[in-house]
XYZ file of N, CA, C and O in Angstrom:
504
model
N -12.039 15.936 -7.168
C -10.667 16.155 -6.802
C -10.406 14.492 -6.218
O -11.420 14.135 -5.053
N -9.068 13.898 -6.307
C -8.959 12.645 -5.771
C -8.525 12.739 -4.477
O -7.335 13.570 -4.038
N -8.993 12.245 -3.335
C -8.403 11.807 -2.039
C -8.152 10.261 -1.907
O -9.218 9.686 -2.396
N -7.020 9.993 -0.991
C -6.750 8.562 -0.646
C -6.714 8.949 0.832
O -5.598 9.509 1.186
N -7.158 8.570 1.582
C -7.342 8.567 2.988
C -6.780 7.337 3.901
O -7.499 6.468 3.790
N -5.540 7.107 4.469
C -5.165 5.930 5.043
C -5.512 6.091 6.261
O -5.787 7.299 7.123
N -5.685 5.114 7.032
C -6.171 5.050 8.328
C -5.528 3.495 9.378
O -5.105 2.379 7.927
N -5.543 3.106 10.283
C -5.131 2.301 10.823
C -3.577 2.076 11.315
O -3.167 0.986 12.104
N -2.788 3.095 11.086
C -1.666 2.858 11.808
C -1.657 2.987 13.498
O -2.685 3.251 13.939
N -0.429 2.734 14.125
C -0.425 3.010 15.515
C 0.860 2.258 16.259
O 1.781 2.110 14.979
N 1.205 2.024 17.131
C 2.024 1.547 17.990
C 1.616 -0.076 18.025
O 0.413 -0.026 19.092
N 2.660 -0.600 17.780
C 2.587 -2.431 17.996
C 3.867 -3.046 18.646
O 4.732 -2.504 18.071
N 4.038 -3.952 19.260
C 4.623 -4.837 19.985
C 5.068 -5.824 18.581
O 4.719 -5.973 17.622
N 6.434 -5.713 18.421
C 7.052 -6.932 17.765
C 6.358 -8.120 17.764
O 6.261 -8.756 18.823
N 6.012 -8.611 16.585
C 5.137 -9.758 16.567
C 3.867 -9.602 16.651
O 2.916 -10.692 16.323
N 3.326 -8.270 16.476
C 1.922 -8.010 16.793
C 1.461 -7.797 15.084
O 1.916 -7.979 14.058
N -0.036 -7.388 14.962
C -0.417 -7.168 13.634
C -1.009 -5.932 13.676
O -1.611 -5.284 14.796
N -1.168 -5.177 12.210
C -2.011 -4.184 12.293
C -2.669 -4.484 10.908
O -2.097 -4.978 9.762
N -3.812 -3.670 10.489
C -4.684 -3.719 9.076
C -4.629 -2.229 8.881
O -5.320 -1.444 9.536
N -4.143 -1.957 7.828
C -4.155 -0.652 7.376
C -5.141 -0.601 5.954
O -5.440 -1.507 5.359
N -6.376 0.302 6.144
C -6.989 0.511 5.049
C -6.860 2.240 4.403
O -6.187 2.991 5.047
N -7.332 2.253 3.303
C -7.202 3.163 2.410
C -8.217 3.469 1.761
O -8.500 2.785 0.795
N -8.940 4.690 1.966
C -10.438 5.015 1.102
C -10.245 5.862 0.166
O -9.577 6.862 0.590
N -10.358 5.373 -1.118
C -10.183 6.407 -2.195
C -11.528 7.118 -2.664
O -12.756 6.417 -2.508
N -11.769 8.425 -3.245
C -12.778 8.979 -3.729
C -11.953 9.992 -4.709
O -10.727 10.427 -5.057
N -13.114 10.048 -5.730
C -12.796 11.204 -6.582
C -12.196 10.463 -7.767
O -11.516 11.287 -8.635
N -12.096 9.028 -7.982
C -11.677 8.635 -8.928
C -12.363 7.215 -9.055
O -13.143 6.697 -8.537
N -12.472 6.603 -10.706
C -12.455 5.509 -11.012
C -11.763 4.475 -10.251
O -10.678 4.086 -11.223
N -12.403 4.036 -9.325
C -11.329 2.788 -8.560
C -10.933 2.002 -9.041
O -9.651 1.479 -9.215
N -11.775 1.219 -9.734
C -11.570 0.134 -10.439
C -10.409 0.080 -11.575
O -10.044 -0.899 -12.279
N -10.403 1.398 -12.063
C -9.333 1.325 -13.158
C -7.799 1.440 -12.613
O -7.119 1.688 -13.762
N -7.633 1.409 -11.464
C -6.376 1.962 -11.175
C -6.018 0.521 -10.184
O -6.644 0.022 -9.332
N -4.398 0.503 -10.429
C -3.818 -0.446 -9.757
C -3.497 0.412 -8.310
O -3.404 1.197 -8.451
N -3.567 -0.181 -7.536
C -3.008 0.534 -6.150
C -1.574 -0.176 -5.338
O -1.590 -1.697 -5.799
N -1.059 0.608 -4.549
C 0.026 0.427 -4.164
C 0.018 0.590 -2.346
O -0.308 1.797 -2.159
N 0.786 -0.092 -1.848
C 1.088 0.220 -0.474
C 2.842 0.746 -0.741
O 3.468 -0.435 -1.064
N 3.246 1.965 0.017
C 4.644 2.069 0.059
C 5.003 2.444 1.351
O 3.857 3.123 2.223
N 6.160 2.649 1.771
C 6.349 2.701 3.360
C 7.631 3.633 2.894
O 8.590 3.743 2.399
N 8.094 4.763 4.239
C 9.107 5.522 4.031
C 9.772 5.891 5.423
O 8.964 6.277 6.411
N 10.726 5.020 5.952
C 11.550 5.389 6.843
C 11.760 6.571 7.274
O 12.694 7.082 6.143
N 12.439 6.973 8.342
C 13.694 7.991 8.362
C 14.344 7.896 7.921
O 15.302 6.749 7.958
N 14.949 9.126 6.903
C 16.372 8.798 6.555
C 16.492 7.993 5.289
O 17.729 7.674 4.695
N 15.337 7.427 5.070
C 15.399 6.308 3.852
C 14.276 6.869 2.543
O 13.463 7.550 2.892
N 14.318 6.155 1.378
C 13.568 6.461 0.204
C 12.624 5.508 0.308
O 12.053 4.438 0.935
N 11.514 6.379 -0.004
C 10.075 5.751 -0.003
C 10.148 4.280 -0.896
O 11.035 4.436 -2.259
N 9.720 3.437 -0.594
C 9.964 1.865 -1.060
C 8.525 1.210 -1.182
O 7.566 1.734 -0.452
N 8.344 0.506 -2.184
C 6.978 -0.240 -2.272
C 6.873 -1.327 -1.200
O 7.960 -2.191 -0.945
N 5.918 -1.522 -0.594
C 5.501 -2.797 -0.038
C 4.789 -3.850 -0.698
O 5.148 -5.106 -0.587
N 3.689 -3.654 -1.369
C 2.720 -4.573 -1.955
C 1.778 -3.847 -3.174
O 1.852 -2.691 -2.740
N 1.588 -4.289 -3.934
C 0.582 -3.530 -5.039
C -0.289 -4.722 -5.734
O -0.365 -6.115 -5.165
N -1.515 -4.358 -5.864
C -2.416 -5.055 -6.012
C -3.001 -4.673 -7.646
O -3.019 -3.504 -8.210
N -3.373 -5.545 -8.700
C -3.915 -5.234 -9.955
C -5.626 -4.697 -10.029
O -6.045 -4.293 -8.774
N -5.924 -4.099 -10.797
C -7.008 -3.508 -10.965
C -8.221 -4.562 -10.413
O -8.856 -4.015 -9.857
N -8.438 -5.502 -11.010
C -9.289 -6.480 -10.681
C -8.092 -7.649 -9.923
O -7.049 -7.716 -10.288
N -8.443 -7.836 -8.702
C -7.472 -8.791 -8.012
C -6.903 -9.996 -8.394
O -6.992 -10.769 -7.378
N -6.570 -9.973 -9.441
C -6.009 -11.234 -10.053
C -4.464 -11.206 -9.937
O -4.096 -12.255 -9.605
N -3.789 -9.934 -9.578
C -2.392 -10.176 -9.348
C -1.884 -9.395 -8.347
O -2.514 -8.377 -7.951
N -1.138 -9.935 -7.717
C -0.196 -8.778 -6.414
C 1.327 -9.035 -6.402
O 1.927 -10.107 -7.212
N 1.817 -8.306 -5.754
C 3.284 -7.767 -5.633
C 3.708 -7.773 -4.439
O 3.284 -6.725 -3.913
N 4.524 -8.257 -3.690
C 5.178 -7.988 -2.165
C 6.731 -7.752 -2.260
O 7.262 -8.420 -3.239
N 7.123 -7.143 -1.506
C 8.374 -6.610 -1.440
C 9.273 -7.919 -0.725
O 8.531 -8.586 -0.017
N 10.297 -8.257 -0.835
C 11.156 -9.414 -0.426
C 10.719 -9.595 1.470
O 10.847 -10.479 2.024
N 11.035 -8.414 1.463
C 11.111 -7.789 3.047
C 9.668 -8.271 3.689
O 9.632 -8.537 5.299
N 8.577 -8.268 3.136
C 7.137 -8.704 3.671
C 6.486 -9.609 3.276
O 5.305 -10.206 3.806
N 6.774 -10.359 2.083
C 6.582 -11.626 1.583
C 6.002 -12.647 2.826
O 7.291 -13.006 3.280
N 4.949 -13.026 2.748
C 4.731 -14.137 3.752
C 3.863 -13.586 4.827
O 3.517 -14.447 5.838
N 4.526 -12.287 5.269
C 3.688 -11.494 6.446
C 2.754 -10.624 6.291
O 1.799 -10.410 7.004
N 2.405 -9.691 4.966
C 1.919 -8.714 4.631
C 0.858 -9.486 3.484
O 1.112 -10.171 3.104
N -0.358 -9.092 3.596
C -1.304 -9.355 2.740
C -1.883 -8.138 2.076
O -2.789 -7.388 2.879
N -2.219 -7.971 0.803
C -2.854 -7.043 0.239
C -3.880 -7.064 -0.439
O -4.322 -8.231 -0.920
N -5.407 -6.627 -0.188
C -6.464 -6.965 -0.963
C -7.251 -5.470 -1.483
O -6.639 -4.406 -0.871
N -8.222 -5.539 -2.071
C -8.807 -4.486 -2.377
C -10.442 -4.704 -2.714
O -10.523 -5.925 -2.873
N -11.102 -3.744 -2.346
C -12.559 -3.982 -2.370
C -13.318 -3.032 -3.500
O -13.085 -2.133 -3.030
N -13.311 -3.300 -4.698
C -13.998 -2.434 -6.161
C -15.218 -1.838 -5.575
O -15.409 -0.612 -5.813
N -15.996 -2.365 -5.036
C -17.461 -1.760 -4.524
C -17.455 -0.939 -3.396
O -18.336 -0.052 -3.506
N -16.123 -0.837 -2.572
C -16.260 0.113 -1.355
C -15.265 1.090 -1.573
O -14.571 1.833 -0.958
N -14.547 0.823 -2.945
C -13.402 1.937 -3.217
C -12.271 1.924 -1.805
O -11.720 2.865 -1.706
N -11.956 0.642 -1.483
C -11.031 0.651 -0.735
C -9.739 -0.621 -0.957
O -10.023 -1.510 -1.394
N -8.892 -0.102 -0.303
C -7.509 -1.097 -0.386
C -6.959 -1.276 0.975
O -6.967 -0.356 1.759
N -6.598 -2.496 1.489
C -6.089 -2.676 2.687
C -4.761 -3.784 2.507
O -4.535 -4.014 1.507
N -4.377 -3.382 3.996
C -2.818 -4.221 4.092
C -2.846 -4.629 5.432
O -2.419 -3.994 6.527
N -2.969 -5.965 5.791
C -2.853 -6.868 6.616
C -1.648 -6.927 6.968
O -0.857 -7.806 5.843
N -1.230 -6.570 7.979
C 0.439 -6.722 8.552
C 0.478 -7.560 9.851
O 0.104 -7.176 10.921
N 0.994 -8.805 9.533
C 1.262 -9.994 10.316
C 2.730 -9.865 10.964
O 3.864 -9.668 10.086
N 2.856 -10.682 12.155
C 4.629 -10.607 12.260
C 5.485 -9.533 12.125
O 6.543 -9.597 11.482
N 4.674 -8.436 12.968
C 5.279 -7.080 12.479
C 6.998 -7.180 13.413
O 7.233 -7.652 14.414
N 7.827 -6.643 12.774
C 9.201 -6.105 12.875
C 9.497 -4.793 13.237
O 9.186 -4.025 12.456
N 10.640 -4.685 14.216
C 11.093 -3.196 14.435
C 11.182 -2.591 12.788
O 11.003 -1.456 12.797
N 11.796 -3.524 11.997
C 12.417 -2.702 10.995
C 10.853 -2.746 9.668
O 11.172 -1.622 8.610
N 9.684 -2.760 10.160
C 8.424 -2.148 9.401
C 8.367 -0.928 10.229
O 7.367 -0.586 9.505
N 8.810 0.074 11.123
C 8.404 1.075 11.684
C 8.672 1.911 10.519
O 9.461 1.965 9.556
N 7.681 2.490 9.910
C 7.969 3.574 8.869
C 6.692 4.391 8.924
O 5.316 4.205 9.398
N 6.491 5.447 7.818
C 4.854 5.852 7.377
C 4.570 5.254 6.366
O 5.407 5.087 5.439
N 3.522 4.591 6.212
C 2.742 4.096 4.896
C 2.189 4.548 4.268
O 1.228 5.507 4.641
N 2.213 4.510 3.076
C 1.381 5.261 2.025
C 0.719 4.440 1.621
O 1.348 3.458 0.704
N -0.690 4.887 0.943
C -1.170 4.138 -0.591
C -1.098 4.909 -1.448
O -1.078 6.509 -1.226
N -1.353 4.259 -2.818
C -1.251 5.209 -4.012
C -1.876 4.531 -4.816
O -2.022 3.372 -4.875
N -2.409 5.442 -6.173
C -3.066 4.870 -7.379
C -2.134 4.651 -8.632
O -2.016 5.897 -8.920
N -2.195 3.916 -9.452
C -1.637 3.956 -10.658
C -2.646 3.534 -11.750
O -3.206 2.512 -11.748
N -2.641 4.301 -12.556
C -3.540 4.303 -13.639
C -2.612 3.449 -14.773
O -2.200 4.244 -15.747
N -2.453 2.341 -14.294
C -1.679 1.411 -15.328
C -2.694 0.541 -16.274
O -3.431 -0.007 -16.041
N -1.996 1.125 -17.555
C -2.742 0.624 -18.887
C -2.426 -0.845 -19.110
O -2.965 -1.793 -19.801
N -1.216 -1.296 -18.179
C -0.485 -2.631 -18.474
C -1.120 -3.654 -17.325
O -1.692 -3.359 -16.079
N -0.525 -5.090 -17.696
C -1.018 -5.810 -16.989
C -0.031 -6.279 -15.609
O -0.790 -6.936 -14.868
N 0.829 -5.623 -15.948
C 2.316 -5.606 -15.230
C 2.169 -4.786 -14.098
O 1.915 -3.626 -14.355
N 2.292 -4.796 -12.525
C 2.177 -3.918 -11.581
C 3.739 -3.473 -11.523
O 4.401 -3.987 -12.028
N 3.542 -2.322 -11.164
C 4.427 -1.267 -11.350
C 4.980 -1.141 -9.604
O 3.929 -0.676 -8.853
N 6.187 -0.569 -9.469
C 6.845 -0.427 -8.374
C 7.279 0.661 -7.633
O 7.868 1.030 -7.049
N 7.803 1.496 -8.958
C 8.184 2.362 -9.001
C 7.544 3.948 -8.497
O 6.591 4.020 -9.188
N 7.858 4.808 -7.658
C 7.179 5.910 -6.911
C 6.463 6.754 -7.967
O 5.538 6.960 -7.867
N 7.620 7.015 -9.135
C 7.292 8.091 -9.740
C 6.058 7.987 -10.759
O 5.066 8.518 -11.509
N 5.840 6.403 -10.678
C 4.613 6.174 -11.454
C 3.315 5.814 -11.168
O 2.181 6.095 -11.833
N 3.340 6.539 -10.024
C 2.010 6.389 -9.299
C 1.150 7.772 -9.525
O 1.996 8.855 -9.220
N 0.251 7.898 -9.554
C -0.579 9.092 -9.833
C -0.972 9.966 -8.804
O -0.762 11.308 -8.957
N -1.369 9.420 -7.869
C -2.175 9.532 -6.493
C -1.871 8.936 -5.275
O -1.410 8.116 -5.346
N -1.272 10.056 -4.272
C -1.000 9.611 -2.895
C -1.803 10.166 -1.911
O -2.654 10.866 -2.076
N -2.172 9.205 -0.618
C -2.496 9.788 0.397
C -1.506 10.251 1.453
O -0.264 10.693 1.060
N -1.906 10.544 2.749
C -1.229 11.492 3.113
C -0.208 10.913 4.016
O 0.779 11.382 4.947
N -0.311 9.551 4.377
C 0.305 8.579 5.310
C -0.113 8.108 6.608
O -1.208 9.084 7.239
N 0.278 7.186 7.104
C -0.167 6.945 8.391
C 0.828 6.170 9.007
O 1.786 5.484 8.504
N 1.226 6.692 10.328
C 2.800 5.941 10.999
C 2.560 4.659 11.605
O 1.535 4.354 12.189
N 3.261 3.622 10.860
C 3.640 2.378 11.933
C 4.637 2.462 12.564
O 5.648 2.422 12.024
N 4.614 2.266 13.989
C 5.895 2.268 14.817
C 5.676 0.839 15.571
O 4.719 0.359 16.354
N 6.670 -0.046 15.334
C 7.096 -1.421 15.708
C 8.102 -1.551 17.057
O 9.053 -0.825 16.429
N 7.614 -1.478 18.216
C 8.624 -1.595 19.301
C 8.928 -2.930 19.423
O 8.438 -3.898 19.516
N 10.692 -3.173 19.719
C 10.999 -4.506 19.811
C 10.951 -4.803 21.315
O 10.886 -3.941 22.565
């Protein structure tokens, strides 16, 4: 049974930092590209960042580029998202997801990801 469990969310002031982590089990972690997505109230789920199977390639949404950093540890089956200079508009539920992606290109569309965590709330107060 595949499980993705996010942690590290919380309440932070604008300009602050948070580090999200996602622990994966029940899958061959190194075979999956991993992504972080977020969903704000009343909005569609959107990609934040993604990282390839071996961490040679990353993708960032324009809204977070330069502020967020995605990383993974294949030995520990974890993927992390370091979020700096947080803004009120970063407030959302953040999800990690796994994509058994046979291609070298990172994918950003929600339906293409195979497994999802339950999400962790990030609230940024202005």
